[in-house]
Coordinates of N, CA and C in Angstrom, one line a residue:
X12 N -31.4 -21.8 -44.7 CA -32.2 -20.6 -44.4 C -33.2 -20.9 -43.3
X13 N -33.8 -22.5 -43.1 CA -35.0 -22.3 -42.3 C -34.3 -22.1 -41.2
X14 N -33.0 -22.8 -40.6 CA -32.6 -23.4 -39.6 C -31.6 -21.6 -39.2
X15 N -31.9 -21.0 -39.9 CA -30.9 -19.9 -39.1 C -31.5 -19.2 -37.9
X16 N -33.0 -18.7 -37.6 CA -33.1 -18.5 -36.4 C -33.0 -19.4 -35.4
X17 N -33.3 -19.9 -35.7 CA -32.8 -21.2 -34.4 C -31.7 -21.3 -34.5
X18 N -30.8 -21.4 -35.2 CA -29.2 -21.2 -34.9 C -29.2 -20.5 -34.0
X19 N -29.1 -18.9 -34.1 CA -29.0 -18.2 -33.6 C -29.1 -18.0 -32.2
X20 N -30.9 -18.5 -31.9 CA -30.6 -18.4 -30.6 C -30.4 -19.6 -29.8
X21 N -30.0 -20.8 -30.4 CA -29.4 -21.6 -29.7 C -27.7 -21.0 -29.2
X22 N -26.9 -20.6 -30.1 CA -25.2 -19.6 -30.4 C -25.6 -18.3 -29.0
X23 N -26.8 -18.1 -28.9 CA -27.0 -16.9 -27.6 C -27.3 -17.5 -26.5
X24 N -28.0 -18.7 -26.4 CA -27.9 -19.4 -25.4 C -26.8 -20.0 -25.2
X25 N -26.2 -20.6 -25.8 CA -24.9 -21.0 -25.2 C -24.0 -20.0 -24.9
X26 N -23.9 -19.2 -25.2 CA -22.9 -18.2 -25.2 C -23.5 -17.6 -23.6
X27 N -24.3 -17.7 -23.2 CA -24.8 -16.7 -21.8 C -24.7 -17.9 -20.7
X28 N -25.5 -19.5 -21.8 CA -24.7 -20.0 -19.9 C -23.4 -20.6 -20.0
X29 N -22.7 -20.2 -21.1 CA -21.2 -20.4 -20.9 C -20.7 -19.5 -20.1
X30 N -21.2 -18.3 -20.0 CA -20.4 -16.8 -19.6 C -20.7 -17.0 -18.0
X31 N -21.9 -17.6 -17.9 CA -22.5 -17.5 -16.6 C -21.8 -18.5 -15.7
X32 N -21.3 -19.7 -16.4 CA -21.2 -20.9 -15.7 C -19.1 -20.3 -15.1
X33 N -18.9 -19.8 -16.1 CA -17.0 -19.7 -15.7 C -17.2 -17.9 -14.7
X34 N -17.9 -17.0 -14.7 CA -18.0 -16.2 -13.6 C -18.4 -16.7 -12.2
X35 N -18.8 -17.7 -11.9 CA -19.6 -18.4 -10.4 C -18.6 -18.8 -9.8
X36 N -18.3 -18.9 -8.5 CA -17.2 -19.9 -7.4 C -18.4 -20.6 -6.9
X37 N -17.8 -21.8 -6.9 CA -18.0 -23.2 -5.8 C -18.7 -22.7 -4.5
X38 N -20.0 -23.0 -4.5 CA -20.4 -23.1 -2.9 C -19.0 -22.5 -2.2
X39 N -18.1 -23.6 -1.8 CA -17.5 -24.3 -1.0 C -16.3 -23.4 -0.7
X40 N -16.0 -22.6 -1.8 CA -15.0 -21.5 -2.1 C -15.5 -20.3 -1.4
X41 N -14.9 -20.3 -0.1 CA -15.3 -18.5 0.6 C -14.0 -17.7 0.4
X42 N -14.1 -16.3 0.0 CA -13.3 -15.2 0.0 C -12.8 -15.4 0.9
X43 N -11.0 -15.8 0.4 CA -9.9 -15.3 1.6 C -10.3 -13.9 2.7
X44 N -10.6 -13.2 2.0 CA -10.3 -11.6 2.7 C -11.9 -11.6 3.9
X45 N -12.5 -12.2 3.2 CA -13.5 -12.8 4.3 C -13.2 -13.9 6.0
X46 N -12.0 -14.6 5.2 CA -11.8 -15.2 5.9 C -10.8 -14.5 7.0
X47 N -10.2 -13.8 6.6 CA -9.3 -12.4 7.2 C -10.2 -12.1 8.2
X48 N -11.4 -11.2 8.1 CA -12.1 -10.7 8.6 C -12.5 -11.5 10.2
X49 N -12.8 -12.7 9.4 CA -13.8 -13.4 10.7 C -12.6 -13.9 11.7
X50 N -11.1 -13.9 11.2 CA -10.0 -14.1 12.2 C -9.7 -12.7 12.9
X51 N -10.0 -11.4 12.6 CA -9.8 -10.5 13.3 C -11.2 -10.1 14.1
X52 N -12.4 -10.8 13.8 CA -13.6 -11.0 14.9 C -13.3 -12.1 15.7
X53 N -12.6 -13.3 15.8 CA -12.6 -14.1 16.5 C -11.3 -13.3 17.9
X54 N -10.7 -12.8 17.5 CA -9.3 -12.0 18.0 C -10.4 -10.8 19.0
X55 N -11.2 -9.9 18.4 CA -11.5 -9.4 19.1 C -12.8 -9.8 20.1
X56 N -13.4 -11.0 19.5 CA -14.1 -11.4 20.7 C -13.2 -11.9 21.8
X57 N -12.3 -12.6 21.3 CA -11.6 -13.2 22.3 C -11.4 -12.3 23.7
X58 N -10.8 -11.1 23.7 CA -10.4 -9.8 24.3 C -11.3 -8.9 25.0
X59 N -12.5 -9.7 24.4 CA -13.5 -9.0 24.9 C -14.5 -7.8 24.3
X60 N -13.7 -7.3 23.0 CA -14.2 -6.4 22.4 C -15.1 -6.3 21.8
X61 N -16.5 -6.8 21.9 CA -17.6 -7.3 21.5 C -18.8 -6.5 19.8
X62 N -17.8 -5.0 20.2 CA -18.2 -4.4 19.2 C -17.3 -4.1 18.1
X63 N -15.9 -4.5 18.8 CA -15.1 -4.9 17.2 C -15.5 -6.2 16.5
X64 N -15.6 -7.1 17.2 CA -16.2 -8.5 16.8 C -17.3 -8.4 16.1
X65 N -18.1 -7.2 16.3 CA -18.8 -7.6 15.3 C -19.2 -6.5 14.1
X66 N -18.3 -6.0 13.9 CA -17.6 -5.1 13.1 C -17.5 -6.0 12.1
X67 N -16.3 -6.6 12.7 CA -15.0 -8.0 11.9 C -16.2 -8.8 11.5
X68 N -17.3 -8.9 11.8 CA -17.7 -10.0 11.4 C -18.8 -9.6 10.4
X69 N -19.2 -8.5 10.5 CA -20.1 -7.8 9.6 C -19.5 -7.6 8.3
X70 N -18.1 -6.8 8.7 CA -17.7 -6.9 7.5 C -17.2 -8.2 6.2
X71 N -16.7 -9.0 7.4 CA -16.4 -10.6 6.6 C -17.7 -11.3 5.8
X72 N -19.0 -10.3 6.5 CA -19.7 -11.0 5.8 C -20.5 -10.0 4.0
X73 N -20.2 -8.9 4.4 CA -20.4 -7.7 3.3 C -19.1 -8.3 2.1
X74 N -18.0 -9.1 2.0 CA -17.8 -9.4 1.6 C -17.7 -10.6 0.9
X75 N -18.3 -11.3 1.7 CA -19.0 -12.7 1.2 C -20.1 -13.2 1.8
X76 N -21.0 -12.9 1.7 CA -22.6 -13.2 2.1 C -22.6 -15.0 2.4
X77 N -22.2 -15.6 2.0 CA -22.0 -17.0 2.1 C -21.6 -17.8 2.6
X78 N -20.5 -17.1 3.6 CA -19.9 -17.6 4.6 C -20.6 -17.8 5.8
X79 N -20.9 -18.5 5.9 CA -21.7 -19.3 6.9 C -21.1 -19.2 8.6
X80 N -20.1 -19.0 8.7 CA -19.5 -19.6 10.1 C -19.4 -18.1 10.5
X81 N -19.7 -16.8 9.6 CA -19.4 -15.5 9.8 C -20.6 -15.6 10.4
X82 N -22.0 -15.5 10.2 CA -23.6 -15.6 10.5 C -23.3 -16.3 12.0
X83 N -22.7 -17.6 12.3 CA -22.6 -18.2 13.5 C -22.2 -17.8 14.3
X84 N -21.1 -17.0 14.1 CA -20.0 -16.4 15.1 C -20.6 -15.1 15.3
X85 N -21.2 -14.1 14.3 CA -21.8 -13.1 14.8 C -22.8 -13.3 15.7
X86 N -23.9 -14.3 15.5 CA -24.7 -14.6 16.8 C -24.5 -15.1 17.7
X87 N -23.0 -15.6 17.8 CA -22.7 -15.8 19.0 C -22.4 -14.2 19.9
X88 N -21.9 -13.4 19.3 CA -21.9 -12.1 19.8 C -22.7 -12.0 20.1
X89 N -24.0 -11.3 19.1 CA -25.2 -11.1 19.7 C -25.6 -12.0 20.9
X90 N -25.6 -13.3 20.8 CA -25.9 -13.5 22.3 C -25.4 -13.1 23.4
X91 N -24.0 -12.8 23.4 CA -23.0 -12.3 24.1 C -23.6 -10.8 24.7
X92 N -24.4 -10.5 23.8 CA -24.9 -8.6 24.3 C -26.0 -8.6 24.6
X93 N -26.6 -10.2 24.6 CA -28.3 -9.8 25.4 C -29.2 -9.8 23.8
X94 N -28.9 -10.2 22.3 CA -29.6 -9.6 22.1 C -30.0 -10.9 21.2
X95 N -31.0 -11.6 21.4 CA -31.3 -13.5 21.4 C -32.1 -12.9 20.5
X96 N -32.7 -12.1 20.2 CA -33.5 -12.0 18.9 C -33.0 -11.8 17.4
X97 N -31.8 -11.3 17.7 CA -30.8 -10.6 16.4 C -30.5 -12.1 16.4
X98 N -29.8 -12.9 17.2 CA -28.9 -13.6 17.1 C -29.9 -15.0 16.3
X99 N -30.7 -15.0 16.7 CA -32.3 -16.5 16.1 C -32.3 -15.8 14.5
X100 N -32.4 -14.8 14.3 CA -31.9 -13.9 13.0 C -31.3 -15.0 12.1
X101 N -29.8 -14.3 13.0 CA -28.2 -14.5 12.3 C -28.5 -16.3 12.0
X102 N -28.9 -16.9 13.1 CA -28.8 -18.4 13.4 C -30.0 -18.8 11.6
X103 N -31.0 -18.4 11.6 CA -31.9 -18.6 10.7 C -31.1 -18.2 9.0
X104 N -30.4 -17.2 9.0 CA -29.9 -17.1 7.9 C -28.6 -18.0 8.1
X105 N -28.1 -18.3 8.4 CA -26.7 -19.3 8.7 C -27.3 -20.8 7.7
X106 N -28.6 -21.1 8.4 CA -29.4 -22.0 8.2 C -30.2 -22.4 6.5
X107 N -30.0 -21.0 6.2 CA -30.7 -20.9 4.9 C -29.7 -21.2 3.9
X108 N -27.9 -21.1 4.4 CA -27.5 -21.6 3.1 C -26.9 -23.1 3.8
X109 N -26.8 -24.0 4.7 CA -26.8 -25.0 5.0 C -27.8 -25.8 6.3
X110 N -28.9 -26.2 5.7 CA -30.0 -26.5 6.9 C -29.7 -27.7 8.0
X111 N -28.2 -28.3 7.7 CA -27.5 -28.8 8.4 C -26.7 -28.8 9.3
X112 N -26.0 -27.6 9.4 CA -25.3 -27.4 10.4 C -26.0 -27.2 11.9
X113 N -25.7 -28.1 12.4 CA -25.4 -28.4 13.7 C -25.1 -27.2 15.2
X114 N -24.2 -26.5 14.6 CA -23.5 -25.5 15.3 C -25.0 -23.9 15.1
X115 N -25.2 -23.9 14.1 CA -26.7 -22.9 13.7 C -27.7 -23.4 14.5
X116 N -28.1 -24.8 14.5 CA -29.5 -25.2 14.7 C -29.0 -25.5 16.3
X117 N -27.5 -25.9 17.1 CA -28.0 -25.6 18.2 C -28.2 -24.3 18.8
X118 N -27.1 -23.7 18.4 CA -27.2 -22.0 18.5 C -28.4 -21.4 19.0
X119 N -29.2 -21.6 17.7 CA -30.9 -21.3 17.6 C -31.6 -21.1 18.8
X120 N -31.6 -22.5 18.8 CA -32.5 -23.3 20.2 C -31.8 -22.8 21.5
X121 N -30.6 -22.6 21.7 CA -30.6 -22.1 23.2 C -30.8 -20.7 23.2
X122 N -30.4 -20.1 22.1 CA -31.2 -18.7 21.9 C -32.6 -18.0 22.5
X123 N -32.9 -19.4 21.6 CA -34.8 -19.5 21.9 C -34.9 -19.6 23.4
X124 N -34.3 -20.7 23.9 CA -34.8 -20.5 25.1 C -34.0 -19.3 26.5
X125 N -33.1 -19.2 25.9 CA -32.4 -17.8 26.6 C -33.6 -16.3 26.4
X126 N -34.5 -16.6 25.6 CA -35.8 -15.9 25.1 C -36.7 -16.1 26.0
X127 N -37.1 -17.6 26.4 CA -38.2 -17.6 27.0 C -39.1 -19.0 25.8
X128 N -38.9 -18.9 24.7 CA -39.5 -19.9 23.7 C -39.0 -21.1 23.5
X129 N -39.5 -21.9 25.0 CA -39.2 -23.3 24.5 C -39.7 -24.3 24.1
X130 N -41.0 -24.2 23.7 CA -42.2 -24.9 22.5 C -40.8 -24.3 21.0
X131 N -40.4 -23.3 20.6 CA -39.8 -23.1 19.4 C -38.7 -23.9 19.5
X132 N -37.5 -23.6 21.0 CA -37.0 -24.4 21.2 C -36.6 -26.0 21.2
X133 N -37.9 -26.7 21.7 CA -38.1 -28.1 21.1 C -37.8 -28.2 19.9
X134 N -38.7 -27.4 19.0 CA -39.0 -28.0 17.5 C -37.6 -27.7 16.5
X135 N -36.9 -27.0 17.3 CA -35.6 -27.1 16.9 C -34.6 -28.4 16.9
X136 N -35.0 -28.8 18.7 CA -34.5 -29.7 19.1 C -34.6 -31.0 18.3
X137 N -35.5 -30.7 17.8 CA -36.9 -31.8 16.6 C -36.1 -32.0 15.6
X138 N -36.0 -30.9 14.8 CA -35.2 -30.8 13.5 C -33.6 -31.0 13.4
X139 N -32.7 -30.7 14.6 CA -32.0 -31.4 14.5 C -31.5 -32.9 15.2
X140 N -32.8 -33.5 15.6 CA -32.5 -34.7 15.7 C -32.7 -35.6 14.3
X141 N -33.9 -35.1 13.3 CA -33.5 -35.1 12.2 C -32.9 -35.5 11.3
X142 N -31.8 -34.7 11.8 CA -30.3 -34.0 10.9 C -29.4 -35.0 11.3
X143 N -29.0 -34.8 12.5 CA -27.9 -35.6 13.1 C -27.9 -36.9 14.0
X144 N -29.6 -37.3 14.3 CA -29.8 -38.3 14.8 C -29.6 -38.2 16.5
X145 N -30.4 -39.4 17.0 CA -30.6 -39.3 18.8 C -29.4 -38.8 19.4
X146 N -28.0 -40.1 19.2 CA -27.2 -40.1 20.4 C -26.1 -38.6 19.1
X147 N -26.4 -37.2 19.6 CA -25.6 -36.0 18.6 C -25.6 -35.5 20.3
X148 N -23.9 -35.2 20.2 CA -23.2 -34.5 21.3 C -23.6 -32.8 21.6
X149 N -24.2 -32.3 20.5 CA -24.7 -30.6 20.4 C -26.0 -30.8 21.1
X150 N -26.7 -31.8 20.2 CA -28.2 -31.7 20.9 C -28.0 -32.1 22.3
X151 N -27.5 -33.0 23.3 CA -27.7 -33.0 24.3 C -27.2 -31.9 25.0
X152 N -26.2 -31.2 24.6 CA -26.3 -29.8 25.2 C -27.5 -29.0 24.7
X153 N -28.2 -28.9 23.7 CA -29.3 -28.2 23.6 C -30.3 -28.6 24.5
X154 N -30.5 -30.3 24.7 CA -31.6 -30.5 24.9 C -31.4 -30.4 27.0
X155 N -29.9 -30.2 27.4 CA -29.7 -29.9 28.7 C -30.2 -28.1 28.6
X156 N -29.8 -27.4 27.8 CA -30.3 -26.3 28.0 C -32.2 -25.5 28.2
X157 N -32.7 -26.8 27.4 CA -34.5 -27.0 27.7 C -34.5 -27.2 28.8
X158 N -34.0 -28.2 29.6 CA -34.2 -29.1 30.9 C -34.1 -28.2 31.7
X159 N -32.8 -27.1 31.7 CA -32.6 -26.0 32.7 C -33.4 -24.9 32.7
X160 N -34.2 -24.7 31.4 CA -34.9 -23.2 31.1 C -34.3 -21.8 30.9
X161 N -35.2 -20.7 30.9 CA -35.3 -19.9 30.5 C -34.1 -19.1 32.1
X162 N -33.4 -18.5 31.9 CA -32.6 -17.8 32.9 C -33.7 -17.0 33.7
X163 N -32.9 -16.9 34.8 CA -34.1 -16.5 35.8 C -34.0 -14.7 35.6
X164 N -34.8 -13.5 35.7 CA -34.8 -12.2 35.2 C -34.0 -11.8 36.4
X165 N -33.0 -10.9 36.4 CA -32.3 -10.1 37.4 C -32.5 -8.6 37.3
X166 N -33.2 -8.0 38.6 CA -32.9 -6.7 38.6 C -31.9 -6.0 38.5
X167 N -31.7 -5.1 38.1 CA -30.4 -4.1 38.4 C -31.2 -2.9 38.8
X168 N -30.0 -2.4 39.6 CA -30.6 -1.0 40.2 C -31.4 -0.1 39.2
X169 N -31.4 -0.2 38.0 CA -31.9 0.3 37.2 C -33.3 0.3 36.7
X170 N -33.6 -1.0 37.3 CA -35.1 -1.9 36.8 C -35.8 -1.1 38.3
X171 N -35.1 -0.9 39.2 CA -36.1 -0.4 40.0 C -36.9 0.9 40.3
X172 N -38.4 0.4 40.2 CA -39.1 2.1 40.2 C -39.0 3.0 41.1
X173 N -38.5 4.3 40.7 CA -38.2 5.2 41.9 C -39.5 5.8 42.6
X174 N -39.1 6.3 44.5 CA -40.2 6.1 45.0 C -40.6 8.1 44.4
X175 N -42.0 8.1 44.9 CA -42.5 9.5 44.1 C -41.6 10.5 44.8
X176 N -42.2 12.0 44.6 CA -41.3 12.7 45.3 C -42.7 13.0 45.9
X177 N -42.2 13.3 47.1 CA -43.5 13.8 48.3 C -43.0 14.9 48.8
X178 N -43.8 15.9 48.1 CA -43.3 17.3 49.1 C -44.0 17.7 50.1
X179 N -43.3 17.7 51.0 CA -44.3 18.3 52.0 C -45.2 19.2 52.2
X180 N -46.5 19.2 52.9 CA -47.8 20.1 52.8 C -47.6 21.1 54.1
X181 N -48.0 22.4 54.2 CA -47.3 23.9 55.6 C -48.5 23.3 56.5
X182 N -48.6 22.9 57.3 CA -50.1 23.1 58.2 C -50.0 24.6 58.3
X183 N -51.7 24.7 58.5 CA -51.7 26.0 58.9 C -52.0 26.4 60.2

């Protein structure tokens, strides 16, 4: 009789992280249909289609948040569209479920500096020497993309201020 509540909830603990432990997949295990996905965003980046791509890849990832190489490939789009802020995003969550990859952390960093941030840049550069050590074939292209900087700003006829309108005054 003493030992029955503690039976009890020892029989309920096990029973919940048994239940818990056989519903979970492996890290390592990404949803097929995910993986579907990010092959019909790789298809439509290819082509050019930059807003199917990331369609395909949005959705590859609504169905598996964990897929890591979905996060990478989408910011590579986003860099593709000009938009280095979304893409330091995508690169930072990529990062949060493996702080090792290589392909995120260079990503990042030319991002950064395709931004204009190459003090953040460095410290990227920092972290994954890190990771992967001096002589890493990514970082020297990261660290060639510091050396070259920030792209130079181009106008388009659209950046330029138009001149006032001057209407003419009657003399009298």
């Amino acid at each position: 009789m003493r030992f029955t509540p503690a039976s009890i909830a020892l029989a309920v603990l096990l029973t919940t992280v048994s239940s818990v432990g056989l519903s979970q997949r492996p890290d390592a295990q990404i949803d097929p249909r995910s993986t579907e996905w990010m092959q019909a965003g790789a298809a439509a980046a290819k082509s050019g289609d930059l807003d199917g791509a990331t369609d395909a890849y949005e959705s590859a990832l609504a169905i598996d948040p964990r897929n890591r190489s979905a996060y990478v490939a989408l910011a590579g789009v986003a860099r593709a569209q000009g938009l280095q802020g979304k893409a330091i995003r995508l690169y930072r969550d990529a990062l949060a479920l493996d702080p090792t990859d290589m392909n995120a952390l260079v990503g990042q960093g030319e991002a950064m500096v395709e931004k204009g941030a190459i003090a953040k840049a460095k410290e990227v550069l920092a972290q994954g020497k890190s990771v992967c050590g001096v002589n890493c074939a990514p970082l020297a292209q990261l660290s060639a993309a510091i050396e070259k900087g920030p792209p130079a700003t181009v106008l388009s006829a659209k950046d330029v201020t138009p001149a006032p309108n001057v209407v003419p005054t009657k003399q009298p």
